GROMACS .gro file of N, CA and C in nm:
model
  270
    1MET      N    1  -0.497  -7.391  -5.075
    1MET     CA    2  -0.438  -7.262  -5.029
    1MET      C    3  -0.412  -7.227  -4.898
    2SER      N    4  -0.484  -7.334  -4.837
    2SER     CA    5  -0.474  -7.297  -4.678
    2SER      C    6  -0.337  -7.290  -4.610
    3ASN      N    7  -0.253  -7.352  -4.672
    3ASN     CA    8  -0.094  -7.328  -4.650
    3ASN      C    9  -0.061  -7.187  -4.658
    4ALA      N   10  -0.100  -7.135  -4.747
    4ALA     CA   11  -0.076  -6.993  -4.803
    4ALA      C   12  -0.088  -6.896  -4.655
    5ILE      N   13  -0.183  -6.918  -4.572
    5ILE     CA   14  -0.200  -6.845  -4.487
    5ILE      C   15  -0.087  -6.849  -4.365
    6HIS      N   16  -0.049  -7.000  -4.368
    6HIS     CA   17   0.029  -7.026  -4.245
    6HIS      C   18   0.159  -6.973  -4.281
    7GLU      N   19   0.203  -6.942  -4.386
    7GLU     CA   20   0.329  -6.891  -4.457
    7GLU      C   21   0.337  -6.752  -4.446
    8ILE      N   22   0.198  -6.686  -4.450
    8ILE     CA   23   0.182  -6.545  -4.416
    8ILE      C   24   0.211  -6.542  -4.278
    9ILE      N   25   0.175  -6.602  -4.192
    9ILE     CA   26   0.185  -6.595  -4.048
    9ILE      C   27   0.321  -6.588  -4.012
   10ALA      N   28   0.383  -6.702  -4.063
   10ALA     CA   29   0.501  -6.755  -4.058
   10ALA      C   30   0.610  -6.621  -4.061
   11ARG      N   31   0.583  -6.582  -4.209
   11ARG     CA   32   0.659  -6.456  -4.232
   11ARG      C   33   0.656  -6.344  -4.148
   12ILE      N   34   0.519  -6.310  -4.118
   12ILE     CA   35   0.503  -6.194  -4.012
   12ILE      C   36   0.570  -6.206  -3.858
   13ASP      N   37   0.570  -6.344  -3.810
   13ASP     CA   38   0.622  -6.394  -3.673
   13ASP      C   39   0.779  -6.370  -3.701
   14GLN      N   40   0.844  -6.406  -3.824
   14GLN     CA   41   0.978  -6.374  -3.845
   14GLN      C   42   1.034  -6.224  -3.837
   15ILE      N   43   0.933  -6.169  -3.904
   15ILE     CA   44   0.966  -6.016  -3.943
   15ILE      C   45   0.955  -5.950  -3.782
   16LEU      N   46   0.838  -5.980  -3.720
   16LEU     CA   47   0.814  -5.918  -3.579
   16LEU      C   48   0.948  -5.962  -3.480
   17LEU      N   49   1.030  -6.089  -3.506
   17LEU     CA   50   1.117  -6.108  -3.426
   17LEU      C   51   1.254  -5.998  -3.428
   18ASN      N   52   1.243  -5.972  -3.565
   18ASN     CA   53   1.345  -5.815  -3.548
   18ASN      C   54   1.487  -5.856  -3.561
   19GLU      N   55   1.533  -5.973  -3.577
   19GLU     CA   56   1.681  -6.023  -3.557
   19GLU      C   57   1.796  -5.933  -3.606
   20LYS      N   58   1.754  -5.849  -3.722
   20LYS     CA   59   1.816  -5.760  -3.769
   20LYS      C   60   1.822  -5.598  -3.690
   21ASN      N   61   1.749  -5.594  -3.608
   21ASN     CA   62   1.748  -5.496  -3.531
   21ASN      C   63   1.708  -5.354  -3.615
   22GLU      N   64   1.599  -5.397  -3.712
   22GLU     CA   65   1.536  -5.278  -3.818
   22GLU      C   66   1.472  -5.205  -3.728
   23THR      N   67   1.448  -5.103  -3.808
   23THR     CA   68   1.375  -4.989  -3.750
   23THR      C   69   1.197  -4.990  -3.774
   24LEU      N   70   1.108  -4.977  -3.687
   24LEU     CA   71   0.961  -5.006  -3.715
   24LEU      C   72   0.946  -4.977  -3.870
   25ASP      N   73   0.989  -4.843  -3.918
   25ASP     CA   74   0.919  -4.837  -4.021
   25ASP      C   75   0.955  -4.956  -4.142
   26VAL      N   76   1.097  -5.006  -4.117
   26VAL     CA   77   1.143  -5.106  -4.214
   26VAL      C   78   1.054  -5.228  -4.174
   27LEU      N   79   1.030  -5.236  -4.079
   27LEU     CA   80   0.965  -5.361  -4.042
   27LEU      C   81   0.807  -5.342  -4.087
   28GLY      N   82   0.751  -5.226  -4.108
   28GLY     CA   83   0.595  -5.195  -4.172
   28GLY      C   84   0.624  -5.238  -4.326
   29SER      N   85   0.725  -5.196  -4.362
   29SER     CA   86   0.719  -5.194  -4.509
   29SER      C   87   0.770  -5.385  -4.551
   30TYR      N   88   0.818  -5.448  -4.444
   30TYR     CA   89   0.846  -5.579  -4.472
   30TYR      C   90   0.719  -5.668  -4.436
   31ILE      N   91   0.621  -5.628  -4.366
   31ILE     CA   92   0.506  -5.652  -4.322
   31ILE      C   93   0.404  -5.657  -4.447
   32VAL      N   94   0.387  -5.505  -4.503
   32VAL     CA   95   0.343  -5.480  -4.660
   32VAL      C   96   0.364  -5.588  -4.743
   33GLY      N   97   0.485  -5.620  -4.751
   33GLY     CA   98   0.560  -5.696  -4.861
   33GLY      C   99   0.493  -5.847  -4.837
   34ALA      N  100   0.505  -5.906  -4.689
   34ALA     CA  101   0.418  -6.033  -4.659
   34ALA      C  102   0.270  -6.037  -4.698
   35THR      N  103   0.204  -5.905  -4.711
   35THR     CA  104   0.044  -5.924  -4.694
   35THR      C  105   0.014  -5.868  -4.826
   36ILE      N  106   0.019  -5.743  -4.830
   36ILE     CA  107  -0.068  -5.672  -4.951
   36ILE      C  108  -0.016  -5.667  -5.112
   37ILE      N  109   0.123  -5.718  -5.099
   37ILE     CA  110   0.165  -5.729  -5.255
   37ILE      C  111   0.138  -5.854  -5.290
   38ARG      N  112   0.108  -5.965  -5.223
   38ARG     CA  113   0.066  -6.085  -5.247
   38ARG      C  114  -0.042  -6.089  -5.349
   39ASP      N  115  -0.020  -6.209  -5.458
   39ASP     CA  116  -0.137  -6.218  -5.543
   39ASP      C  117  -0.258  -6.279  -5.482
   40ASP      N  118  -0.242  -6.324  -5.361
   40ASP     CA  119  -0.382  -6.393  -5.315
   40ASP      C  120  -0.417  -6.333  -5.182
   41TYR      N  121  -0.368  -6.225  -5.180
   41TYR     CA  122  -0.389  -6.116  -5.061
   41TYR      C  123  -0.592  -6.110  -5.038
   42GLU      N  124  -0.646  -6.047  -5.153
   42GLU     CA  125  -0.768  -6.074  -5.157
   42GLU      C  126  -0.833  -6.156  -5.075
   43TYR      N  127  -0.808  -6.303  -5.127
   43TYR     CA  128  -0.862  -6.409  -5.083
   43TYR      C  129  -0.848  -6.395  -4.937
   44TYR      N  130  -0.736  -6.403  -4.862
   44TYR     CA  131  -0.683  -6.384  -4.732
   44TYR      C  132  -0.766  -6.285  -4.646
   45GLN      N  133  -0.799  -6.187  -4.715
   45GLN     CA  134  -0.830  -6.048  -4.653
   45GLN      C  135  -0.983  -6.089  -4.628
   46ASP      N  136  -1.048  -6.149  -4.735
   46ASP     CA  137  -1.178  -6.174  -4.730
   46ASP      C  138  -1.218  -6.273  -4.597
   47LYS      N  139  -1.140  -6.381  -4.645
   47LYS     CA  140  -1.162  -6.489  -4.531
   47LYS      C  141  -1.083  -6.452  -4.374
   48TYR      N  142  -1.001  -6.384  -4.368
   48TYR     CA  143  -0.942  -6.321  -4.234
   48TYR      C  144  -0.940  -6.155  -4.248
   49PRO      N  145  -1.076  -6.085  -4.217
   49PRO     CA  146  -1.060  -5.952  -4.208
   49PRO      C  147  -0.939  -5.898  -4.147
   50ILE      N  148  -0.920  -5.964  -4.023
   50ILE     CA  149  -0.806  -5.896  -3.944
   50ILE      C  150  -0.660  -5.897  -4.005
   51LEU      N  151  -0.663  -5.953  -4.124
   51LEU     CA  152  -0.522  -5.952  -4.195
   51LEU      C  153  -0.541  -5.819  -4.224
   52ALA      N  154  -0.622  -5.763  -4.304
   52ALA     CA  155  -0.619  -5.622  -4.350
   52ALA      C  156  -0.562  -5.550  -4.270
   53VAL      N  157  -0.619  -5.555  -4.143
   53VAL     CA  158  -0.590  -5.451  -4.024
   53VAL      C  159  -0.436  -5.441  -3.991
   54VAL      N  160  -0.388  -5.559  -4.000
   54VAL     CA  161  -0.214  -5.587  -3.978
   54VAL      C  162  -0.170  -5.534  -4.084
   55ALA      N  163  -0.205  -5.551  -4.199
   55ALA     CA  164  -0.145  -5.504  -4.329
   55ALA      C  165  -0.167  -5.358  -4.328
   56ASP      N  166  -0.252  -5.287  -4.291
   56ASP     CA  167  -0.267  -5.139  -4.285
   56ASP      C  168  -0.185  -5.072  -4.180
   57LEU      N  169  -0.184  -5.137  -4.061
   57LEU     CA  170  -0.075  -5.118  -3.974
   57LEU      C  171   0.039  -5.100  -4.015
   58GLY      N  172   0.088  -5.204  -4.104
   58GLY     CA  173   0.238  -5.234  -4.143
   58GLY      C  174   0.248  -5.103  -4.229
   59ALA      N  175   0.152  -5.087  -4.315
   59ALA     CA  176   0.152  -4.976  -4.410
   59ALA      C  177   0.157  -4.848  -4.351
   60GLU      N  178   0.105  -4.826  -4.244
   60GLU     CA  179   0.088  -4.700  -4.142
   60GLU      C  180   0.223  -4.677  -4.090
   61LEU      N  181   0.311  -4.788  -4.034
   61LEU     CA  182   0.446  -4.771  -3.972
   61LEU      C  183   0.542  -4.724  -4.093
   62GLU      N  184   0.516  -4.779  -4.211
   62GLU     CA  185   0.641  -4.724  -4.283
   62GLU      C  186   0.624  -4.546  -4.310
   63THR      N  187   0.537  -4.489  -4.283
   63THR     CA  188   0.524  -4.348  -4.297
   63THR      C  189   0.542  -4.285  -4.166
   64LEU      N  190   0.544  -4.360  -4.056
   64LEU     CA  191   0.564  -4.304  -3.900
   64LEU      C  192   0.732  -4.276  -3.840
   65LYS      N  193   0.791  -4.298  -3.974
   65LYS     CA  194   0.957  -4.316  -3.898
   65LYS      C  195   0.986  -4.214  -3.783
   66GLY      N  196   1.010  -4.252  -3.655
   66GLY     CA  197   1.066  -4.154  -3.580
   66GLY      C  198   0.960  -4.091  -3.511
   67SER      N  199   0.836  -4.110  -3.515
   67SER     CA  200   0.726  -4.012  -3.467
   67SER      C  201   0.691  -4.105  -3.346
   68GLU      N  202   0.619  -4.017  -3.244
   68GLU     CA  203   0.574  -4.090  -3.103
   68GLU      C  204   0.466  -4.159  -3.138
   69HIS      N  205   0.410  -4.152  -3.225
   69HIS     CA  206   0.297  -4.254  -3.269
   69HIS      C  207   0.336  -4.398  -3.318
   70GLU      N  208   0.472  -4.380  -3.377
   70GLU     CA  209   0.515  -4.508  -3.422
   70GLU      C  210   0.506  -4.642  -3.305
   71ARG      N  211   0.551  -4.622  -3.192
   71ARG     CA  212   0.528  -4.722  -3.095
   71ARG      C  213   0.414  -4.766  -3.078
   72ILE      N  214   0.327  -4.692  -3.083
   72ILE     CA  215   0.149  -4.744  -3.042
   72ILE      C  216   0.109  -4.791  -3.150
   73VAL      N  217   0.134  -4.755  -3.277
   73VAL     CA  218   0.055  -4.822  -3.397
   73VAL      C  219   0.167  -4.981  -3.398
   74PHE      N  220   0.290  -4.975  -3.367
   74PHE     CA  221   0.356  -5.101  -3.377
   74PHE      C  222   0.307  -5.186  -3.274
   75GLU      N  223   0.240  -5.155  -3.126
   75GLU     CA  224   0.206  -5.248  -3.044
   75GLU      C  225   0.072  -5.280  -3.110
   76ASP      N  226   0.013  -5.218  -3.151
   76ASP     CA  227  -0.148  -5.211  -3.223
   76ASP      C  228  -0.125  -5.338  -3.307
   77LEU      N  229  -0.045  -5.320  -3.408
   77LEU     CA  230   0.008  -5.398  -3.524
   77LEU      C  231   0.023  -5.566  -3.443
   78LYS      N  232   0.112  -5.561  -3.351
   78LYS     CA  233   0.164  -5.712  -3.283
   78LYS      C  234  -0.002  -5.752  -3.179
   79ASN      N  235  -0.082  -5.666  -3.125
   79ASN     CA  236  -0.201  -5.759  -3.092
   79ASN      C  237  -0.281  -5.765  -3.165
   80ASN      N  238  -0.307  -5.703  -3.316
   80ASN     CA  239  -0.413  -5.768  -3.405
   80ASN      C  240  -0.330  -5.888  -3.458
   81PHE      N  241  -0.224  -5.885  -3.457
   81PHE     CA  242  -0.149  -5.995  -3.552
   81PHE      C  243  -0.142  -6.140  -3.439
   82THR      N  244  -0.148  -6.124  -3.321
   82THR     CA  245  -0.180  -6.229  -3.201
   82THR      C  246  -0.322  -6.267  -3.239
   83HIS      N  247  -0.409  -6.177  -3.259
   83HIS     CA  248  -0.573  -6.218  -3.265
   83HIS      C  249  -0.586  -6.306  -3.414
   84LEU      N  250  -0.500  -6.251  -3.519
   84LEU     CA  251  -0.485  -6.332  -3.641
   84LEU      C  252  -0.444  -6.474  -3.629
   85LYS      N  253  -0.359  -6.497  -3.529
   85LYS     CA  254  -0.296  -6.621  -3.533
   85LYS      C  255  -0.356  -6.682  -3.460
   86GLN      N  256  -0.452  -6.642  -3.362
   86GLN     CA  257  -0.551  -6.724  -3.314
   86GLN      C  258  -0.669  -6.803  -3.394
   87GLN      N  259  -0.724  -6.692  -3.461
   87GLN     CA  260  -0.827  -6.703  -3.595
   87GLN      C  261  -0.792  -6.817  -3.666
   88VAL      N  262  -0.660  -6.798  -3.686
   88VAL     CA  263  -0.609  -6.892  -3.788
   88VAL      C  264  -0.593  -7.045  -3.757
   89THR      N  265  -0.558  -7.055  -3.630
   89THR     CA  266  -0.519  -7.183  -3.566
   89THR      C  267  -0.664  -7.222  -3.485
   90ASN      N  268  -0.774  -7.149  -3.484
   90ASN     CA  269  -0.897  -7.230  -3.457
   90ASN      C  270  -0.982  -7.249  -3.539
   0.00000   0.00000   0.00000
């Protein structure tokens, strides 16, 4: 199962590149799709609790379309994702 966490990381990395120039609420929905709706999400959430933080911030982004708080949540998401990547690679 360890390959799956690397797939999750790669998918979120791809989402954050935002090559299609999507709005932040759309990126949030993609992050939810890459995390929360996975069948193995609970396993990885238990093993990597910061994954739950990233997923929750993605879900929050979905609701903040165009708000001032949206950019702050996105930056927080990126910072937490960086920590998740470090945790997974160590």
